[in-house]
Short mmCIF file of C-alpha atoms in Angstrom, two decimals:
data_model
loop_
_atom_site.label_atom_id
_atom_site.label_comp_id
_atom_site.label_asym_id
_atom_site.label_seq_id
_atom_site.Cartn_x
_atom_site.Cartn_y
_atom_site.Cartn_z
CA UNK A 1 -86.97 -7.82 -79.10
CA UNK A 2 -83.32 -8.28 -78.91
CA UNK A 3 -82.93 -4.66 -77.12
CA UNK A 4 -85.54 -6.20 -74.64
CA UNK A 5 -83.77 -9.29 -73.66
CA UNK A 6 -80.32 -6.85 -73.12
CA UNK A 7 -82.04 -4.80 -71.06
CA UNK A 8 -83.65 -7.38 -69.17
CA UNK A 9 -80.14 -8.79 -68.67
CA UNK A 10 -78.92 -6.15 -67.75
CA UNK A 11 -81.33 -5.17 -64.84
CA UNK A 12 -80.65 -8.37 -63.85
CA UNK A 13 -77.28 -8.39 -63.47
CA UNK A 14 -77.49 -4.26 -61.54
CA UNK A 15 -79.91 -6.16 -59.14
CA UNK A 16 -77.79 -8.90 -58.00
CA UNK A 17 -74.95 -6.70 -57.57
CA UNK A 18 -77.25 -4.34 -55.71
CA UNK A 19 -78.28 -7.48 -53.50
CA UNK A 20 -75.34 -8.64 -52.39
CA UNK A 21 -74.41 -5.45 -51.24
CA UNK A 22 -78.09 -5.11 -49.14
CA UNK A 23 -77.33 -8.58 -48.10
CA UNK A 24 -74.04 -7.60 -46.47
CA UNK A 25 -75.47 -4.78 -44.76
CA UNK A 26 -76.95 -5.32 -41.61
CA UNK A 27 -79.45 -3.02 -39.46
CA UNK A 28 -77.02 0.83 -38.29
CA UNK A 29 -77.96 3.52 -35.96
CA UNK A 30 -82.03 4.44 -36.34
CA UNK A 31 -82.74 1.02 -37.70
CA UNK A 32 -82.93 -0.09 -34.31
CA UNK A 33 -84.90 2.66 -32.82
CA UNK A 34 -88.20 2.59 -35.67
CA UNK A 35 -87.69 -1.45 -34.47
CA UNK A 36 -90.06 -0.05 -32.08
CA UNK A 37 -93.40 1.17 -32.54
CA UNK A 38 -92.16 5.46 -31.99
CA UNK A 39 -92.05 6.94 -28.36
CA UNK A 40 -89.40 9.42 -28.07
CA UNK A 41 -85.91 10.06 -29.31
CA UNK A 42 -84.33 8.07 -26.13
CA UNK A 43 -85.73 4.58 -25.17
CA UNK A 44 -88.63 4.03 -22.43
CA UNK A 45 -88.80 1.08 -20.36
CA UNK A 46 -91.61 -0.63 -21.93
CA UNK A 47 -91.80 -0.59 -26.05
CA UNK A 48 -93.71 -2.51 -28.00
CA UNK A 49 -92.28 -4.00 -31.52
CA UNK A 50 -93.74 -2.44 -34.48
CA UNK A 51 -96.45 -3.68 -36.64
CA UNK A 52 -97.96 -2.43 -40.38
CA UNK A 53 -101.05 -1.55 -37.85
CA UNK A 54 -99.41 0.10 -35.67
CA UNK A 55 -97.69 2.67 -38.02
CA UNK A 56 -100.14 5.09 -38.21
CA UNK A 57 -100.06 5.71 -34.37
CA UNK A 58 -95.99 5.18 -34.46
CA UNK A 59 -95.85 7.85 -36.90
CA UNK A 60 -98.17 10.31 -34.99
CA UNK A 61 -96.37 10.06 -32.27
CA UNK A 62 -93.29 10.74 -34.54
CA UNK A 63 -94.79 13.65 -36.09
CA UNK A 64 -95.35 15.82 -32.66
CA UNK A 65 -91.93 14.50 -31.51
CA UNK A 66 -89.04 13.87 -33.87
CA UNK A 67 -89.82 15.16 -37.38
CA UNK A 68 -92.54 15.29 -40.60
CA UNK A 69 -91.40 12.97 -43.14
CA UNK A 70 -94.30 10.68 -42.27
CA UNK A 71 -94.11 9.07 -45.73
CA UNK A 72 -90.41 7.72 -45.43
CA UNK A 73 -90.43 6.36 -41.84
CA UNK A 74 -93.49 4.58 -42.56
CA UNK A 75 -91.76 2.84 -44.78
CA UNK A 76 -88.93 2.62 -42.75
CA UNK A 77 -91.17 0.99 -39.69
CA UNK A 78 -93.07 -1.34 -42.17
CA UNK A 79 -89.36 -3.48 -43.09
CA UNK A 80 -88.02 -2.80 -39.41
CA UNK A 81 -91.23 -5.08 -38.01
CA UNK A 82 -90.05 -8.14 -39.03
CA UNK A 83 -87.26 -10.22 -37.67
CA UNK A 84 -85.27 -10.70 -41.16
CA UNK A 85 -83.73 -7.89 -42.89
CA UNK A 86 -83.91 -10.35 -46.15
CA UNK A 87 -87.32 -8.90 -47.30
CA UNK A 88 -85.77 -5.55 -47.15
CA UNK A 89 -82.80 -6.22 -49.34
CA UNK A 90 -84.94 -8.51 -51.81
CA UNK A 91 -87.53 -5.12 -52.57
CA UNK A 92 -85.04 -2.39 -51.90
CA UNK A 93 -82.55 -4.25 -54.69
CA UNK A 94 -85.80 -3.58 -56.67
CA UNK A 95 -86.70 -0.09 -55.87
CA UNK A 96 -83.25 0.88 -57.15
CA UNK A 97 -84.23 -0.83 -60.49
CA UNK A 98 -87.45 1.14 -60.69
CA UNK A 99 -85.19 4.46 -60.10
CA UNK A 100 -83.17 3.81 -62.73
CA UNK A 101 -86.68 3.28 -65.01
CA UNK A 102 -88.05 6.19 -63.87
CA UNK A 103 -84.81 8.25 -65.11
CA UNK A 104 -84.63 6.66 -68.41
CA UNK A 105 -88.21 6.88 -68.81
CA UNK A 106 -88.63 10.54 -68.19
CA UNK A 107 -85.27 11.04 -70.47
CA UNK A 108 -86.84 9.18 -73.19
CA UNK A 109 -90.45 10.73 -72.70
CA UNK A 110 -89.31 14.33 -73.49
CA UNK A 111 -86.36 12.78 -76.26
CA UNK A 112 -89.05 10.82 -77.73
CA UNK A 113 -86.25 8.36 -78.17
CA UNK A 114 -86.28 4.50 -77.77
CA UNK A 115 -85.06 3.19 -74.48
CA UNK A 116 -81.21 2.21 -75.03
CA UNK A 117 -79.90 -0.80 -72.63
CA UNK A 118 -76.19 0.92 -72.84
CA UNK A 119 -77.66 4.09 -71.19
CA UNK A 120 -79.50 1.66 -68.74
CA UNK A 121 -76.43 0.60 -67.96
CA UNK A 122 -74.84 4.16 -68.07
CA UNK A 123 -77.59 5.40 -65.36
CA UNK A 124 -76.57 2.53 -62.92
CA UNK A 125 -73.06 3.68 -62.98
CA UNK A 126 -73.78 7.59 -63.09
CA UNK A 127 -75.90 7.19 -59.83
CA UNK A 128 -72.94 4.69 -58.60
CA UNK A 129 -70.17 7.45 -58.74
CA UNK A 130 -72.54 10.46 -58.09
CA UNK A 131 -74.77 9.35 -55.14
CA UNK A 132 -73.76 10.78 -52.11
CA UNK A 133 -73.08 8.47 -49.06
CA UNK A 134 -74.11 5.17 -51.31
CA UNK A 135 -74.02 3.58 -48.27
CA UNK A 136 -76.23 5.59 -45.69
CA UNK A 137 -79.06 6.39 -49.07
CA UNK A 138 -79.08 3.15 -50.45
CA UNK A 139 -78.39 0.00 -48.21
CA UNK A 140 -79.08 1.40 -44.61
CA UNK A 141 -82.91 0.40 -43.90
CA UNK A 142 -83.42 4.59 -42.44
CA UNK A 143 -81.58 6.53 -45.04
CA UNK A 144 -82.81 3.84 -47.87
CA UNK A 145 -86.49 5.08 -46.91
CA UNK A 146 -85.73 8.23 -46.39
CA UNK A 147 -83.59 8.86 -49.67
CA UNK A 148 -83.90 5.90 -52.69
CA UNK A 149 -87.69 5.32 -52.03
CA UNK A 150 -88.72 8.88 -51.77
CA UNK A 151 -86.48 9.47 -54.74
CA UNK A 152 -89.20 7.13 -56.18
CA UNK A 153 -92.07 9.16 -55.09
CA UNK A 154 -91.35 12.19 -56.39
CA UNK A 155 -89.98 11.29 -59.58
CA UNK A 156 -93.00 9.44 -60.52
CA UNK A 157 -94.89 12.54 -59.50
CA UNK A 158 -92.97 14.46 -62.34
CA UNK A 159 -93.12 11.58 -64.69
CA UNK A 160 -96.99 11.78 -63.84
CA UNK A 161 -97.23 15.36 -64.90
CA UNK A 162 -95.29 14.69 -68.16
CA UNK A 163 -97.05 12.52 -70.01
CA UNK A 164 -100.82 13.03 -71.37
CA UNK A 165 -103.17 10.58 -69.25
CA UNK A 166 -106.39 9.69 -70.01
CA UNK A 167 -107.96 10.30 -66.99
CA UNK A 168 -110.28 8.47 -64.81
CA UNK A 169 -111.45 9.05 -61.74
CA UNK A 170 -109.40 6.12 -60.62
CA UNK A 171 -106.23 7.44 -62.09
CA UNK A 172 -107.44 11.03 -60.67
CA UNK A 173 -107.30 9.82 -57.05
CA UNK A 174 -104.17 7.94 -57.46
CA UNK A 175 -102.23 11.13 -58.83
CA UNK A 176 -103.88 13.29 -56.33
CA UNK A 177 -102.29 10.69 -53.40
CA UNK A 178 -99.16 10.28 -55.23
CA UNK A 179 -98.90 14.30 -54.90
CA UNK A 180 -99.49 14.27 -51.64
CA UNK A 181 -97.20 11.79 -50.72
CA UNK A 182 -94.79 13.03 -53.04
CA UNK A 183 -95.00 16.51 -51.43
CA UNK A 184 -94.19 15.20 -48.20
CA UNK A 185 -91.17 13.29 -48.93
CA UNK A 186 -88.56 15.69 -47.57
CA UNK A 187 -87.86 19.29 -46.99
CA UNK A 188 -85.59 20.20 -50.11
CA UNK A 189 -86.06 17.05 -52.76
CA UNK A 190 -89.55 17.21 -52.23
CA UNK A 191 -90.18 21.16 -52.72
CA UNK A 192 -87.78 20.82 -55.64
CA UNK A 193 -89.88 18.34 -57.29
CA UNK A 194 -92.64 20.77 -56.96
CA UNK A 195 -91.06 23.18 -58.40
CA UNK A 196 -90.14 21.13 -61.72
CA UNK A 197 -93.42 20.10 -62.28
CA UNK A 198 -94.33 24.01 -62.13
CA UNK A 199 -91.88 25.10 -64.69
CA UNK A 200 -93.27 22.31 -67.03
CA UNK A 201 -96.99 23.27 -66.56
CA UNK A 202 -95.56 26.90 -67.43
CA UNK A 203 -93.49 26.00 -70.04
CA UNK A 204 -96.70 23.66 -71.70
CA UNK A 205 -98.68 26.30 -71.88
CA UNK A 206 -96.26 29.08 -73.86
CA UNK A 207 -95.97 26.32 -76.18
CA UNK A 208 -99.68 24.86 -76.58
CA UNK A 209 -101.73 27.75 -74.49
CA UNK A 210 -103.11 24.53 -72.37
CA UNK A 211 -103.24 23.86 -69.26
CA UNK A 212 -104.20 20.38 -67.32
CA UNK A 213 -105.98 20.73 -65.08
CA UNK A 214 -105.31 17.11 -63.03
CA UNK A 215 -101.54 18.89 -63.63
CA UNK A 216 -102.49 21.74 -61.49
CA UNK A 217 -104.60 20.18 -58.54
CA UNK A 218 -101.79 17.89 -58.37
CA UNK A 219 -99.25 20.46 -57.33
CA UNK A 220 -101.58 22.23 -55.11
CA UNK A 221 -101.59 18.83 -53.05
CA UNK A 222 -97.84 18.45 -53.62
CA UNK A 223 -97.92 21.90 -51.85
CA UNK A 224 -100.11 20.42 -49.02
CA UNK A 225 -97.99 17.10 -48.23
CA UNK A 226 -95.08 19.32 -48.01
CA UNK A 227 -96.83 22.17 -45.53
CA UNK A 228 -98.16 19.17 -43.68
CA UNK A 229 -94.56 17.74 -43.34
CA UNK A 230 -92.62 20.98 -42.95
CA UNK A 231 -94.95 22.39 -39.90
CA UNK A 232 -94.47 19.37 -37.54
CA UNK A 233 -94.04 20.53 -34.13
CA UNK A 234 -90.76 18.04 -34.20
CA UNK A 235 -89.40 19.72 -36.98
CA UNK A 236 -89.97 22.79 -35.90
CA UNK A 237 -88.58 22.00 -32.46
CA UNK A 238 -85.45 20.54 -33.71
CA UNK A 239 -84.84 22.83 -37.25
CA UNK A 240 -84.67 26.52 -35.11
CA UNK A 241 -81.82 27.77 -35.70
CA UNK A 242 -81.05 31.49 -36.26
CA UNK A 243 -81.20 32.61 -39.65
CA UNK A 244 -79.47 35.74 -41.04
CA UNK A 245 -77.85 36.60 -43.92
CA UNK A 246 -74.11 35.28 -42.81
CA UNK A 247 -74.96 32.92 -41.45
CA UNK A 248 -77.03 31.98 -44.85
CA UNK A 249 -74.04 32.44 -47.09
CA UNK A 250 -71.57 30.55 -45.09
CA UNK A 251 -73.95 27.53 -45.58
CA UNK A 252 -74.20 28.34 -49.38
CA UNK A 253 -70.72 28.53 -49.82
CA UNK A 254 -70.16 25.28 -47.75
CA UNK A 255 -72.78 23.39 -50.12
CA UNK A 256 -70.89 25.08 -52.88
CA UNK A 257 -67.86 23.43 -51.87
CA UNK A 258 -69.52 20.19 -51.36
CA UNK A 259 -71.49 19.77 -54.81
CA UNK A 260 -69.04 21.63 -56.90
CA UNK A 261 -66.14 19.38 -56.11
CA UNK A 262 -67.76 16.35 -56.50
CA UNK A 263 -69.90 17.29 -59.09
CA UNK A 264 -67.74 19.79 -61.44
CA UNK A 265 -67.11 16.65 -64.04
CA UNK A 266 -70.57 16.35 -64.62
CA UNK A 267 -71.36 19.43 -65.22
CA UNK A 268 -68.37 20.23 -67.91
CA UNK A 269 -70.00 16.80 -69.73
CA UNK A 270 -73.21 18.40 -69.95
CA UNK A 271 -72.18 21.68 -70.87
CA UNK A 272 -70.06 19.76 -73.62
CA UNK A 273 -73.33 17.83 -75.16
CA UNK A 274 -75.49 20.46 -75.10
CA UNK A 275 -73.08 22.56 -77.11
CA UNK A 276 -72.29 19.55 -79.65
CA UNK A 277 -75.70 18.55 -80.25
CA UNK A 278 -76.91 22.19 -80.89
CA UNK A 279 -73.64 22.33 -83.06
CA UNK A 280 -74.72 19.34 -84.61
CA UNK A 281 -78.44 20.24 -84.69
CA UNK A 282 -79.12 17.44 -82.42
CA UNK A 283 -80.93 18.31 -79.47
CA UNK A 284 -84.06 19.68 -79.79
CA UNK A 285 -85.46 23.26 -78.06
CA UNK A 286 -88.06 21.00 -75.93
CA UNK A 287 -84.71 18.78 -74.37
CA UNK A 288 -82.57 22.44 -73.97
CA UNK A 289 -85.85 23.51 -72.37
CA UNK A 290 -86.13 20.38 -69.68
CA UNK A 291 -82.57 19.75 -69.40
CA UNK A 292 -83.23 23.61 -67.86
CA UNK A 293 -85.72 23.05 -65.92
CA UNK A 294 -84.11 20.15 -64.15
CA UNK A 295 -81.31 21.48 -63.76
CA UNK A 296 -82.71 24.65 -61.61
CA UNK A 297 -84.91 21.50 -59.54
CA UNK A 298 -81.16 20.01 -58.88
CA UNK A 299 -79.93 23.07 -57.68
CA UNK A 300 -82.87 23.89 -55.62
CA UNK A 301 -82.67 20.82 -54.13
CA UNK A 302 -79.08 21.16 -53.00
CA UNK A 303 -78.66 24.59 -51.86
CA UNK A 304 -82.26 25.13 -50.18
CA UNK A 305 -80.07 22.93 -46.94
CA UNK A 306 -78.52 26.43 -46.81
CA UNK A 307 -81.64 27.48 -44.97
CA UNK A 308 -81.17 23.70 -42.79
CA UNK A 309 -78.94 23.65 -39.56
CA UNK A 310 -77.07 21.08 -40.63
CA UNK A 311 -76.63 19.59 -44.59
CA UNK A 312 -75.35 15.92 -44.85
CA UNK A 313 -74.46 15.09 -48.13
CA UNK A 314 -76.85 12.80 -48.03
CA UNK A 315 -79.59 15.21 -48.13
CA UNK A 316 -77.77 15.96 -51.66
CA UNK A 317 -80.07 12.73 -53.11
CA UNK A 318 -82.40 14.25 -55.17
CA UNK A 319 -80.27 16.98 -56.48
CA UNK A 320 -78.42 14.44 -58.17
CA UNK A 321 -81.94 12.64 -59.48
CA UNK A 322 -82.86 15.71 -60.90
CA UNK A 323 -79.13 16.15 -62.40
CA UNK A 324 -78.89 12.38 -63.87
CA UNK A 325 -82.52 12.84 -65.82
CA UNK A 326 -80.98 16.50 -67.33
CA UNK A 327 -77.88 14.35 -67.85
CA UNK A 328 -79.31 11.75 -70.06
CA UNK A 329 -81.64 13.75 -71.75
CA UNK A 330 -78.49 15.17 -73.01
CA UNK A 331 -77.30 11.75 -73.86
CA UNK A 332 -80.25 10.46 -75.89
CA UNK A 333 -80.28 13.79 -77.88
CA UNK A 334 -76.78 12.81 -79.16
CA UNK A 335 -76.37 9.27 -78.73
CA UNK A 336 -76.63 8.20 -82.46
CA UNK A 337 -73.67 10.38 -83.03
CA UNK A 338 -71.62 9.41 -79.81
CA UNK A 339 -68.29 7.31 -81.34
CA UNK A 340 -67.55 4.11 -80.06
CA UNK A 341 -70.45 3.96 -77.70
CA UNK A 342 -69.65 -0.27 -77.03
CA UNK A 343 -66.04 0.97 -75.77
CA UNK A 344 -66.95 3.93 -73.65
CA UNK A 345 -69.75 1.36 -71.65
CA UNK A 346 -66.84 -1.33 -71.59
CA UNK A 347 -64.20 1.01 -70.17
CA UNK A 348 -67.00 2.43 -67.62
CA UNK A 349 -67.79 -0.75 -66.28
CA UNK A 350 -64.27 -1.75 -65.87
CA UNK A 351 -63.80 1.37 -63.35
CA UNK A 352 -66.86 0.34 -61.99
CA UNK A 353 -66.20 -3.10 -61.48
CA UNK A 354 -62.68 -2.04 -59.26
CA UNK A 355 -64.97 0.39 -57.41
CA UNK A 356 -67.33 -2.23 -56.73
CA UNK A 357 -64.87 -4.60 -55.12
CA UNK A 358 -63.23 -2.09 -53.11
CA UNK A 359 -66.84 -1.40 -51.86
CA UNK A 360 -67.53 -4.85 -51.25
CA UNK A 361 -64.25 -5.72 -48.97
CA UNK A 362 -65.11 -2.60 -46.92
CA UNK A 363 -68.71 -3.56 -46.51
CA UNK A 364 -67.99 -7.12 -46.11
CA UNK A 365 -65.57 -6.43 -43.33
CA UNK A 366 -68.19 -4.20 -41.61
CA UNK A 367 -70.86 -7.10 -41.88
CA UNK A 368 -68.54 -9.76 -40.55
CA UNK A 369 -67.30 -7.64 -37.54
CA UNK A 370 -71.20 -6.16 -36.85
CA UNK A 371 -72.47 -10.62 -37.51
CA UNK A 372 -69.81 -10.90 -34.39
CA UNK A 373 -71.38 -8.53 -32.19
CA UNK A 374 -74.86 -9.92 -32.70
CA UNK A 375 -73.31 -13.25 -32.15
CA UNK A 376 -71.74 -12.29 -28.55
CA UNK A 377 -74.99 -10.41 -27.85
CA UNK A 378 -76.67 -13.49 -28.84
CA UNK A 379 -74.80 -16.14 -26.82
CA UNK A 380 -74.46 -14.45 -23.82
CA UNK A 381 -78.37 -13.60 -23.55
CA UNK A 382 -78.55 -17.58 -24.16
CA UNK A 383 -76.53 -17.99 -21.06
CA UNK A 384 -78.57 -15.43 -18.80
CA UNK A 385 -75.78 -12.63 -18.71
CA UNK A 386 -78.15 -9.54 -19.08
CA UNK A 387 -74.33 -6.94 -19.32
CA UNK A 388 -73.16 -7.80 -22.42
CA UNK A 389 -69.99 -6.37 -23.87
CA UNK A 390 -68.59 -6.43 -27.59
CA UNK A 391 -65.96 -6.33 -29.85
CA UNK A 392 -66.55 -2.67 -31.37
CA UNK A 393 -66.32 -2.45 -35.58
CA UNK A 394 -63.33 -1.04 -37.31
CA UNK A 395 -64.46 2.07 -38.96
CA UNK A 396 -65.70 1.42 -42.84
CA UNK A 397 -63.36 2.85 -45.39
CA UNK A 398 -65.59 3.87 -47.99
CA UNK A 399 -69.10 5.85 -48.26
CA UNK A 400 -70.62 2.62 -50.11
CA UNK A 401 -70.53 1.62 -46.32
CA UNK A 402 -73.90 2.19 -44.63
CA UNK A 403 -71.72 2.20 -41.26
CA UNK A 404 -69.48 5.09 -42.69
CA UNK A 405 -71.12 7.92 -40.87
CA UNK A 406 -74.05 6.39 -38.74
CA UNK A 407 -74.49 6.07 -35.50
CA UNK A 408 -72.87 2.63 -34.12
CA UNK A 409 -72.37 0.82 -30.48
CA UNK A 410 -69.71 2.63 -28.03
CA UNK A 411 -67.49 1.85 -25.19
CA UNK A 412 -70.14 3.19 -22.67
CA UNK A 413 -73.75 1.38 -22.00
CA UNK A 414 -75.29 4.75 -21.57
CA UNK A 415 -74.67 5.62 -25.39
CA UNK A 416 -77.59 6.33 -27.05
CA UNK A 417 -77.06 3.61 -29.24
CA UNK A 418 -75.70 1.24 -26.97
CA UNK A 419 -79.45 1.51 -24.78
CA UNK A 420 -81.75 1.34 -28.45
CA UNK A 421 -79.07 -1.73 -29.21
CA UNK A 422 -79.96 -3.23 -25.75
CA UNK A 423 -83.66 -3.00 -26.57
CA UNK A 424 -83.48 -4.84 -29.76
CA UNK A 425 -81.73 -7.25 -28.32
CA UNK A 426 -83.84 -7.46 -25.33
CA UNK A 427 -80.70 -7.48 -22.85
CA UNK A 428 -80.16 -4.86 -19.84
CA UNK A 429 -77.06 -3.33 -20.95
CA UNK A 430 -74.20 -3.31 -23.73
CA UNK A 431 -70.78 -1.98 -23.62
CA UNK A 432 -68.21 -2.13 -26.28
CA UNK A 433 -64.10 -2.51 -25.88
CA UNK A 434 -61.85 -1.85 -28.52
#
């Protein structure tokens, strides 16, 4: 009970500090254009504001035009129709919450350990550091939908084909949409996904000679969200790109260079555990076996963008899902043997806490300066001046900034995001001046 009420204070705490930082982050770059129920890439003259009903047509349209990932812009379009960006921050403060669950719980599924509030804690300030682009994944309304809520999806697809469910044919359908949907999150996190669950349903059956069935039909719809997503004519249309060999490994190596140096820490800490607690004789063959498996899903994940035009580290999301759950399975298979756990958490949060403020000047800079432009925008559509022109934003300083790296307003009204800006706002035109 007392473990409970930690943990519960805990969460508690990670959420409020997760929704101040949502509440200091207004609407960047594509926010403003799935405002609108989905056209075409540029803005038309007449648009109508979205609605829940008319998402399924929006995203239609958006399938044949722009890209596949039906499942993230939907939810994208659903927070974008109403005039308040509050609901958004209130449930996407909570969707990061039931991330870190879903980590802990598939760590302490295949640990068979009890759920430990210091590795809750641990989790938070693992995906802190290690996200890429905090800012653009987890408080901008697009990449949030796109990256933290899909990361959702598909790791309660694994989670799904992990445990032993008595099955219903309610629970059947809801596993066979959760498939789906997982399946068509994204291009690389999605297919990765996939692929864990497939080296677990192989790996179950050298061990027991079973197979579930439910486990099987599940991927095969995995595998049909993600051909459904991958062969939109938008996607196709905008991924071509020629693909040879050089041009293949130059991408690779890129990635390499990407991952590696941000990354290299984490994996010498794994390495490290694994070797202590099979030292030690404590970490079982089934953890060694999963911390595997998820480890070949995170590196799927990352360095399948080789085959991608272009690879924001952003798209990097789910690698690191998949390399946080191999992480702490690592952790839970030692942690009764880890010294002075109370003063490794403490000294963690301490770096945390100076990263956190640093993070929250920069972002509440760039929410005071963008509050200003809305303001301008604001008054001078109040006084009947249809040319509006603004103060531009400072550039952020960190990547805990959603504005760090997305699209914002520029000096000319013809920018593409000065016209989808000009549309929200319902004015004719706005320029910016430094």
């Amino acid at each position: 009970m007392k473990n409970n009420w930690s943990m519960i204070v805990a969460l508690s705490v990670i959420y409020i500090l997760l929704l101040i930082l949502n509440s200091k982050t207004l609407y960047a770059g594509d926010d403003y254009v799935y405002r609108f129920a989905y056209m075409r890439s540029w803005p038309l003259e007449h648009l109508k504001v979205i609605s829940t009903f008319a998402i399924p047509h929006s995203m239609w349209n958006h399938y044949f035009w722009w890209n596949g990932r039906f499942v993230a812009h939907s939810v994208v379009q659903y927070f974008m129709q109403f005039d308040t960006k509050v609901i958004f921050n209130v449930f996407n403060s909570g969707i990061f919450i039931v991330l870190i669950f879903l980590i802990n719980k598939v760590a302490t599924i295949i640990t068979k350990h009890k759920s430990s509030t210091l590795i809750i804690i641990s989790i938070f300030i693992f995906l802190w550091f290690f996200i890429p682009s905090f800012g653009q994944t987890v408080l901008w309304v697009s990449g949030s939908g796109n990256y933290l809520w899909m990361s959702v999806v598909y790791t309660s697809f694994i989670l799904a084909n992990l445990i032993d469910i008595d099955m219903t044919k309610f629970k059947f359908v809801l596993i066979i949409l959760l498939s789906f949907l997982a399946g068509a999150t994204n291009e690389n996190s999605g297919p990765a996904a996939i692929l864990i669950v497939i080296l677990s349903i192989v790996y179950g059956f050298i061990k027991t000679r079973k197979i579930h069935v439910y486990s099987v039909i599940s991927v095969l719809f995995a595998m049909l969200g993600f051909y459904i997503m991958l062969m939109s004519p938008g996607s196709q249309k905008r991924g071509t790109m020629h693909r040879d060999w050089t041009k293949i490994s130059a991408n690779l190596n890129d990635i390499y260079k990407l991952s590696f140096g941000n990354l290299k820490w984490v994996y010498l800490v794994l390495i490290a555990f694994i070797i202590i607690g099979i030292i030690l004789k404590h970490i079982t063959v089934v953890s060694l076996v999963h911390i595997a498996i998820f480890i070949i899903g995170h590196l799927a994940a990352i360095y399948s963008m080789a085959l991608s035009p272009d690879y924001p580290e952003r798209t990097f999301f789910g690698g690191i899902v998949f390399l946080a759950i191999a992480f702490f399975i690592s952790v839970y298979n030692i942690y009764d043997i880890i010294p002075m756990k109370s003063i490794v958490i403490i000294a963690c949060i301490v770096v945390f806490g100076f990263s956190y403020r640093d993070a929250y000047s920069d972002i509440s800079n760039s929410y005071n300066e963008v509050a200003s432009e809305y303001e301008t925008i604001r008054i001078a559509k109040s006084n009947g001046d249809k040319d509006v022109k603004v103060k531009l934003m400072s550039v952020p300083k960190t990547t805990y900034n959603a504005y760090n790296g997305t699209v914002s307003l520029a000096e000319n009204h013809y920018d593409w995001m000065n016209q989808w800006e000009s549309k929200y706002f319902g004015v004719k035109t706005i320029s910016g001046y430094r």
